PDB file of C-alpha atoms in Angstrom:
ATOM      1  CA  UNK B  10     -10.000 -29.407 -83.382  1.00 97.00           C
ATOM      2  CA  UNK B  11      -8.889 -26.123 -81.466  1.00 98.00           C
ATOM      3  CA  UNK B  12      -4.994 -26.329 -80.400  1.00 98.00           C
ATOM      4  CA  UNK B  13      -4.379 -23.950 -76.883  1.00 98.00           C
ATOM      5  CA  UNK B  14      -0.669 -23.771 -75.826  1.00 98.00           C
ATOM      6  CA  UNK B  15       0.351 -22.056 -72.650  1.00 98.00           C
ATOM      7  CA  UNK B  16       3.993 -21.145 -71.758  1.00 98.00           C
ATOM      8  CA  UNK B  17       4.966 -19.476 -68.122  1.00 98.00           C
ATOM      9  CA  UNK B  18       8.449 -18.762 -66.131  1.00 98.00           C
ATOM     10  CA  UNK B  19       8.764 -18.975 -62.588  1.00 98.00           C
ATOM     11  CA  UNK B  20       8.582 -15.779 -61.051  1.00 98.00           C
ATOM     12  CA  UNK B  21      12.550 -15.182 -60.020  1.00 97.00           C
ATOM     13  CA  UNK B  22      11.832 -14.672 -56.251  1.00 97.00           C
ATOM     14  CA  UNK B  23      11.008 -18.941 -55.837  1.00 98.00           C
ATOM     15  CA  UNK B  24      12.426 -21.063 -54.141  1.00 98.00           C
ATOM     16  CA  UNK B  25      13.574 -24.056 -56.052  1.00 96.00           C
ATOM     17  CA  UNK B  26      11.260 -26.407 -53.327  1.00 98.00           C
ATOM     18  CA  UNK B  27       8.509 -23.151 -54.127  1.00 98.00           C
ATOM     19  CA  UNK B  28       8.564 -24.330 -58.029  1.00 97.00           C
ATOM     20  CA  UNK B  29       8.494 -27.700 -57.019  1.00 97.00           C
ATOM     21  CA  UNK B  30       5.446 -27.436 -55.258  1.00 98.00           C
ATOM     22  CA  UNK B  31       3.629 -24.911 -57.568  1.00 98.00           C
ATOM     23  CA  UNK B  32       4.464 -27.616 -60.378  1.00 98.00           C
ATOM     24  CA  UNK B  33       2.988 -30.106 -58.591  1.00 98.00           C
ATOM     25  CA  UNK B  34      -0.216 -28.079 -57.535  1.00 97.00           C
ATOM     26  CA  UNK B  35      -0.830 -26.375 -61.269  1.00 98.00           C
ATOM     27  CA  UNK B  36      -0.303 -30.203 -63.065  1.00 97.00           C
ATOM     28  CA  UNK B  37      -2.824 -31.611 -60.729  1.00 96.00           C
ATOM     29  CA  UNK B  38      -5.532 -28.676 -60.542  1.00 95.00           C
ATOM     30  CA  UNK B  39      -5.135 -27.676 -64.108  1.00 95.00           C
ATOM     31  CA  UNK B  40      -5.374 -31.680 -65.587  1.00 95.00           C
ATOM     32  CA  UNK B  41      -8.571 -32.110 -63.268  1.00 94.00           C
ATOM     33  CA  UNK B  42     -10.493 -29.613 -64.623  1.00 93.00           C
ATOM     34  CA  UNK B  43     -10.462 -31.687 -67.884  1.00 93.00           C
ATOM     35  CA  UNK B  44     -12.632 -34.136 -66.242  1.00 91.00           C
ATOM     36  CA  UNK B  45     -15.012 -30.956 -64.636  1.00 93.00           C
ATOM     37  CA  UNK B  46     -15.352 -29.428 -68.704  1.00 93.00           C
ATOM     38  CA  UNK B  47     -16.823 -30.705 -71.662  1.00 92.00           C
ATOM     39  CA  UNK B  48     -15.279 -30.777 -75.064  1.00 96.00           C
ATOM     40  CA  UNK B  49     -11.438 -31.348 -73.567  1.00 96.00           C
ATOM     41  CA  UNK B  50      -9.973 -33.520 -76.355  1.00 97.00           C
ATOM     42  CA  UNK B  51      -6.743 -33.791 -73.784  1.00 96.00           C
ATOM     43  CA  UNK B  52      -5.044 -31.693 -71.867  1.00 97.00           C
ATOM     44  CA  UNK B  53      -1.389 -31.856 -70.467  1.00 97.00           C
ATOM     45  CA  UNK B  54       0.831 -29.983 -68.017  1.00 98.00           C
ATOM     46  CA  UNK B  55       4.759 -30.242 -69.135  1.00 98.00           C
ATOM     47  CA  UNK B  56       6.666 -29.677 -65.684  1.00 96.00           C
ATOM     48  CA  UNK B  57       9.815 -30.899 -66.576  1.00 94.00           C
ATOM     49  CA  UNK B  58      11.045 -28.899 -69.730  1.00 95.00           C
ATOM     50  CA  UNK B  59      14.539 -30.094 -71.419  1.00 95.00           C
ATOM     51  CA  UNK B  60      17.345 -27.898 -70.070  1.00 94.00           C
ATOM     52  CA  UNK B  61      17.111 -26.263 -74.040  1.00 97.00           C
ATOM     53  CA  UNK B  62      13.979 -24.599 -73.080  1.00 97.00           C
ATOM     54  CA  UNK B  63      13.166 -20.981 -72.135  1.00 97.00           C
ATOM     55  CA  UNK B  64       9.950 -21.629 -70.599  1.00 98.00           C
ATOM     56  CA  UNK B  65      10.011 -23.500 -67.235  1.00 98.00           C
ATOM     57  CA  UNK B  66       6.207 -25.044 -67.419  1.00 98.00           C
ATOM     58  CA  UNK B  67       3.837 -25.599 -69.718  1.00 98.00           C
ATOM     59  CA  UNK B  68       0.073 -26.339 -70.809  1.00 98.00           C
ATOM     60  CA  UNK B  69      -0.814 -28.533 -74.145  1.00 98.00           C
ATOM     61  CA  UNK B  70      -4.093 -29.089 -74.704  1.00 98.00           C
ATOM     62  CA  UNK B  71      -6.933 -29.804 -77.659  1.00 98.00           C
ATOM     63  CA  UNK B  72     -10.727 -28.842 -77.598  1.00 98.00           C
ATOM     64  CA  UNK B  73     -13.801 -30.145 -79.930  1.00 98.00           C
ATOM     65  CA  UNK B  74     -14.216 -26.260 -80.964  1.00 98.00           C
ATOM     66  CA  UNK B  75     -13.455 -22.809 -80.398  1.00 97.00           C
ATOM     67  CA  UNK B  76     -16.795 -22.707 -77.828  1.00 97.00           C
ATOM     68  CA  UNK B  77     -15.347 -25.556 -76.020  1.00 97.00           C
ATOM     69  CA  UNK B  78     -12.219 -23.500 -75.289  1.00 98.00           C
ATOM     70  CA  UNK B  79     -14.087 -20.677 -74.157  1.00 97.00           C
ATOM     71  CA  UNK B  80     -16.380 -21.983 -72.009  1.00 96.00           C
ATOM     72  CA  UNK B  81     -13.051 -23.906 -70.391  1.00 97.00           C
ATOM     73  CA  UNK B  82     -11.543 -20.590 -69.806  1.00 96.00           C
ATOM     74  CA  UNK B  83     -14.301 -18.700 -68.154  1.00 97.00           C
ATOM     75  CA  UNK B  84     -15.376 -22.667 -66.080  1.00 96.00           C
ATOM     76  CA  UNK B  85     -14.884 -21.676 -62.666  1.00 96.00           C
ATOM     77  CA  UNK B  86     -12.546 -24.317 -61.540  1.00 94.00           C
ATOM     78  CA  UNK B  87     -10.271 -23.205 -64.373  1.00 96.00           C
ATOM     79  CA  UNK B  88     -10.497 -19.601 -62.939  1.00 97.00           C
ATOM     80  CA  UNK B  89      -9.384 -20.672 -59.706  1.00 96.00           C
ATOM     81  CA  UNK B  90      -6.351 -22.275 -60.889  1.00 96.00           C
ATOM     82  CA  UNK B  91      -5.315 -19.183 -63.153  1.00 97.00           C
ATOM     83  CA  UNK B  92      -5.783 -17.236 -60.491  1.00 98.00           C
ATOM     84  CA  UNK B  93      -2.774 -19.157 -58.307  1.00 98.00           C
ATOM     85  CA  UNK B  94      -1.006 -19.794 -61.407  1.00 98.00           C
ATOM     86  CA  UNK B  95      -0.806 -15.561 -61.284  1.00 97.00           C
ATOM     87  CA  UNK B  96       0.616 -15.501 -58.264  1.00 98.00           C
ATOM     88  CA  UNK B  97       4.072 -17.691 -59.021  1.00 98.00           C
ATOM     89  CA  UNK B  98       4.705 -16.881 -62.932  1.00 98.00           C
ATOM     90  CA  UNK B  99       5.499 -14.297 -65.080  1.00 98.00           C
ATOM     91  CA  UNK B 100       5.822 -13.998 -69.250  1.00 96.00           C
ATOM     92  CA  UNK B 101       2.973 -15.909 -70.162  1.00 97.00           C
ATOM     93  CA  UNK B 102       2.488 -16.655 -73.576  1.00 98.00           C
ATOM     94  CA  UNK B 103      -0.604 -18.483 -75.407  1.00 98.00           C
ATOM     95  CA  UNK B 104      -1.006 -19.923 -78.986  1.00 98.00           C
ATOM     96  CA  UNK B 105      -4.371 -21.070 -80.074  1.00 98.00           C
ATOM     97  CA  UNK B 106      -5.020 -22.206 -83.576  1.00 98.00           C
TER      98      UNK B 106
END
C-alpha cells in the first residue's frame, strides 16, 4: 500500500465564499477520480480542518502500489482538477510513503 497526502492553503485573495465554492468543487472532482482510476483504495478530501491546523484543505489517499499512484497522477481527470487546484491554492506539500 502507498499513502499519498497532499495539503494546501487557500490563496490570500479568495473571499470566504470563493473558498467555500472551491472546497466543494475540489472535493467533488478529486473524490470522483477514485471511480475512474484503478488501484485507488481510498481517497478523501478534508475541507473543514480543526482551528489548530496550519493548512486549509487536504487530500488523504491510499493506493495499492506506487505504479497505481503514478497512474492516478497522470490520469486526465486528475490532471484537470489539479490545474484548477493550482488557481485557488498555494503552499502545496506532499508526503508519499
